[in-house]
Amino acid sequence: ATKVGQYGEGKFDFSAARVTRSFEESCARLGTDYIDVLHCHDIEFADLNQIVNETLPALVKLRDAGRVGHLGITGLPLKIFPAVLDRVPPGTVSAILSFCRYCLNDTALDPLVPYLKNKGVGIINASATGMGLLTERGGPPWHPASESIKAGCRRAVEYCQSVGADITKLALQFAVAHPTIATTLVGTASAENIRKNVAYIEEPIDFELMTKVLEVLKPIRNHNFTRGRPENRDALIP
């Protein structure tokens, strides 16, 4: 799998020519001429009219030529997904990648699941720790969450520390346990972390701990952060 649309920090180009060239560049780096899943990435930074009328049709040509198996779209705001899926022919998009919207502190993706299932669109849920909020290390300095969300997540981290529990383990177990979302994406450069993650999801869930952590998170539960062009941003619950 690979993605097109963003090139460098904050540089976006969703034109047909650039996404096609990006696909070829990725294939060259990966040493292949075929990609199973090609994502149009972070479309909240695009004019969605361009995504519908130019970007996706260019990627469909790659798929029709046998170079791509499936097409996907990704982003943080949830409103972008129906905004595109309702305007393209059925089967154009096979998957969406949503991040930070189905985790211990924010489950706003869940109500969208039946809609996506009805559309025949698979779901990849990424960043079960809310881009680091639900880790002992915490989120990076550039994290877009409000201070109240960061503080609320920190309280949950500290509660887990006080009882000798690993909140990252709990967060991953929570995400993977969703009965309909088949894929949870975890990003790490560490092979050891991947081994830990696999071990975590094979262990039984401590539901008593989970209930207590959810109670700690309740004051900020489903408070969100958003980004992108103004018209593509979700309504903010800070």
Coordinates of C-alpha atoms in Angstrom, one line a residue:
A1 CA 0.0 0.0 0.0
T2 CA 1.0 3.6 -0.6
K3 CA -0.5 7.0 -0.9
V4 CA -0.6 10.1 -3.0
G5 CA -1.5 13.8 -2.4
Q6 CA 1.0 15.1 0.1
Y7 CA 4.7 15.7 -0.7
G8 CA 6.8 17.1 2.1
E9 CA 5.5 19.0 5.1
G10 CA 2.3 20.7 4.3
K11 CA 2.7 20.5 0.5
F12 CA -0.3 19.1 -1.3
D13 CA -1.0 18.5 -5.0
F14 CA -4.0 16.4 -6.1
S15 CA -3.8 17.1 -9.8
A16 CA -4.1 14.1 -12.1
A17 CA -0.6 14.6 -13.4
R18 CA 1.0 14.8 -9.9
V19 CA -0.8 11.9 -8.3
T20 CA 0.0 9.7 -11.3
R21 CA 3.7 10.7 -11.1
S22 CA 3.6 10.1 -7.3
F23 CA 2.3 6.5 -7.9
E24 CA 5.1 5.8 -10.3
E25 CA 7.7 7.2 -7.8
S26 CA 6.3 5.0 -5.1
C27 CA 6.5 1.9 -7.3
A28 CA 10.1 2.7 -8.2
R29 CA 11.0 3.0 -4.5
L30 CA 9.1 -0.2 -3.6
G31 CA 10.5 -2.1 -6.5
T32 CA 7.2 -3.1 -7.9
D33 CA 4.8 -2.1 -10.7
Y34 CA 1.6 -3.0 -8.8
I35 CA 0.1 -1.7 -5.6
D36 CA -2.7 -3.5 -3.7
V37 CA -4.2 -0.4 -2.0
L38 CA -3.5 3.2 -3.2
H39 CA -4.8 5.9 -0.9
C40 CA -5.6 9.5 -1.8
H41 CA -4.2 11.0 1.4
D42 CA -5.4 13.8 3.7
I43 CA -8.1 15.0 1.4
E44 CA -9.3 17.5 3.9
F45 CA -6.5 19.8 2.5
A46 CA -8.0 19.5 -1.0
D47 CA -10.9 21.0 -2.9
L48 CA -13.2 18.0 -2.8
N49 CA -14.6 18.9 -6.2
Q50 CA -11.1 18.2 -7.5
I51 CA -10.9 14.9 -5.6
V52 CA -14.2 13.7 -7.2
N53 CA -13.7 15.1 -10.7
E54 CA -10.0 14.8 -11.3
T55 CA -8.0 12.9 -8.7
L56 CA -10.0 9.8 -8.3
P57 CA -10.7 9.4 -12.1
A58 CA -6.9 9.5 -12.6
L59 CA -6.4 6.8 -10.0
V60 CA -9.3 4.7 -11.5
K61 CA -7.3 4.7 -14.8
L62 CA -4.4 3.1 -12.9
R63 CA -6.7 0.6 -11.4
D64 CA -8.4 -0.2 -14.8
A65 CA -4.9 -0.7 -16.3
G66 CA -4.2 -3.4 -13.7
R67 CA -1.6 -1.3 -11.8
V68 CA -3.7 -0.9 -8.6
G69 CA -6.0 -3.3 -6.8
H70 CA -8.1 -0.9 -4.7
L71 CA -8.5 2.8 -4.1
G72 CA -8.9 4.5 -0.7
I73 CA -9.2 8.0 0.7
T74 CA -7.8 9.2 4.1
G75 CA -8.2 12.1 6.4
L76 CA -8.9 13.3 9.9
P77 CA -12.4 15.0 9.6
L78 CA -15.1 12.5 9.3
K79 CA -17.4 14.7 7.1
I80 CA -15.0 14.3 4.1
F81 CA -15.9 10.6 3.6
P82 CA -19.6 10.9 2.8
A83 CA -18.8 14.2 1.0
V84 CA -16.8 12.2 -1.5
L85 CA -18.4 8.7 -1.4
D86 CA -21.9 10.2 -2.1
R87 CA -20.6 11.8 -5.3
V88 CA -18.5 9.0 -7.0
P89 CA -19.8 5.9 -8.8
P90 CA -20.3 2.8 -6.5
G91 CA -17.1 0.8 -6.3
T92 CA -14.8 3.8 -7.0
V93 CA -13.5 3.8 -3.4
S94 CA -12.9 0.5 -1.7
A95 CA -11.6 1.7 1.7
I96 CA -11.2 4.7 3.9
L97 CA -8.5 5.3 6.4
S98 CA -9.6 7.2 9.5
F99 CA -7.3 8.1 12.4
C100 CA -7.8 9.3 16.0
R101 CA -11.6 8.9 15.6
Y102 CA -12.1 5.4 17.1
C103 CA -10.0 5.2 20.3
L104 CA -10.6 5.3 24.0
N105 CA -11.2 9.1 24.1
D106 CA -13.0 9.5 20.8
T107 CA -15.4 7.0 19.1
A108 CA -17.0 9.4 16.6
L109 CA -16.2 7.0 13.8
D110 CA -18.5 4.4 15.1
P111 CA -21.8 6.0 14.0
L112 CA -20.4 6.2 10.4
V113 CA -19.6 2.4 10.3
P114 CA -23.1 1.3 9.1
Y115 CA -23.0 3.9 6.3
L116 CA -19.6 2.7 5.1
K117 CA -20.7 -0.9 5.3
N118 CA -23.8 -0.1 3.2
K119 CA -21.5 1.6 0.6
G120 CA -19.3 -1.5 0.5
V121 CA -16.3 0.5 1.8
G122 CA -13.8 -1.1 4.1
I123 CA -12.4 0.7 7.2
I124 CA -8.9 1.1 8.3
N125 CA -8.8 2.6 11.8
A126 CA -5.4 4.2 12.5
S127 CA -3.8 5.7 15.5
A128 CA -5.5 3.9 18.4
T129 CA -3.5 6.1 20.8
G130 CA -4.8 9.3 19.3
M131 CA -1.4 10.2 17.8
G132 CA 0.4 9.6 21.1
L133 CA -2.1 11.1 23.5
L134 CA -2.8 7.7 25.1
T135 CA 0.9 6.9 25.7
E136 CA 3.3 7.6 28.5
R137 CA 5.4 9.7 26.2
G138 CA 2.4 11.9 25.2
G139 CA 1.7 13.5 21.8
P140 CA 4.2 15.4 19.8
P141 CA 4.6 19.2 20.2
W142 CA 2.7 19.8 17.0
H143 CA -0.3 17.8 18.1
P144 CA -3.6 19.6 17.2
A145 CA -5.6 18.6 20.2
S146 CA -6.7 21.3 22.7
E147 CA -5.0 21.6 26.0
S148 CA -8.1 20.2 27.7
I149 CA -8.0 17.1 25.6
K150 CA -4.3 16.6 26.2
A151 CA -4.8 17.1 30.0
G152 CA -7.8 14.6 30.0
C153 CA -5.7 12.0 28.2
R154 CA -2.8 12.6 30.6
R155 CA -5.1 11.9 33.5
A156 CA -5.9 8.6 32.0
V157 CA -2.3 7.8 31.4
E158 CA -1.4 8.7 35.0
Y159 CA -4.3 6.6 36.3
C160 CA -2.9 3.5 34.5
Q161 CA 0.6 4.2 35.8
S162 CA -0.8 4.4 39.3
V163 CA -2.2 0.9 39.0
G164 CA 0.7 -0.6 37.1
A165 CA -1.2 -0.8 33.8
D166 CA -0.1 0.1 30.2
I167 CA -2.5 2.5 28.6
T168 CA -1.1 1.8 25.2
K169 CA -2.0 -1.9 25.5
L170 CA -5.5 -1.0 26.6
A171 CA -5.9 1.5 23.8
L172 CA -4.9 -1.0 21.2
Q173 CA -7.1 -3.7 22.7
F174 CA -10.1 -1.3 22.7
A175 CA -9.6 -0.4 19.0
V176 CA -9.1 -4.0 17.8
A177 CA -12.2 -5.2 19.7
H178 CA -14.6 -3.3 17.5
P179 CA -16.8 -6.0 15.9
T180 CA -17.0 -4.4 12.4
I181 CA -13.8 -2.5 11.9
A182 CA -11.5 -5.2 10.4
T183 CA -8.2 -3.3 10.3
T184 CA -6.3 -1.4 12.9
L185 CA -3.2 0.4 11.6
V186 CA -0.3 0.9 13.9
G187 CA 2.8 2.9 12.8
T188 CA 6.2 2.3 14.4
A189 CA 9.8 2.0 13.2
S190 CA 10.4 -0.6 16.0
A191 CA 10.1 -4.3 15.3
E192 CA 10.0 -4.8 19.1
N193 CA 6.9 -2.6 19.3
I194 CA 5.2 -4.6 16.6
R195 CA 5.9 -7.8 18.6
K196 CA 4.4 -6.1 21.7
N197 CA 1.3 -5.0 19.8
V198 CA 0.7 -8.5 18.5
A199 CA 1.1 -9.9 22.1
Y200 CA -1.3 -7.2 23.5
I201 CA -4.2 -8.1 21.2
E202 CA -3.8 -11.8 22.0
E203 CA -4.2 -11.1 25.7
P204 CA -7.6 -10.9 27.4
I205 CA -8.9 -7.4 28.0
D206 CA -9.1 -6.2 31.6
F207 CA -12.7 -4.8 31.4
E208 CA -12.6 -3.5 34.9
L209 CA -9.6 -1.4 34.1
M210 CA -11.2 -0.3 30.8
T211 CA -14.3 0.8 32.6
K212 CA -12.3 2.9 35.0
V213 CA -10.2 4.5 32.3
L214 CA -13.3 5.4 30.3
E215 CA -14.7 7.0 33.4
V216 CA -11.5 9.1 33.8
L217 CA -11.8 10.1 30.1
K218 CA -15.5 11.0 30.4
P219 CA -15.0 14.8 30.7
I220 CA -13.4 14.9 27.3
R221 CA -15.0 11.9 25.7
N222 CA -15.6 12.6 22.0
H223 CA -14.1 16.0 22.2
N224 CA -12.2 16.3 19.0
F225 CA -9.6 18.2 17.0
T226 CA -9.9 18.9 13.3
R227 CA -7.9 20.4 10.4
G228 CA -7.9 21.1 6.7
R229 CA -9.7 23.6 4.5
P230 CA -12.4 25.4 6.4
E231 CA -15.2 23.8 4.5
N232 CA -13.8 20.3 5.2
R233 CA -13.4 20.6 8.9
D234 CA -15.7 18.8 11.4
A235 CA -17.6 20.8 13.9
L236 CA -15.3 21.3 16.9
I237 CA -15.9 19.9 20.3
P238 CA -12.8 21.2 22.0

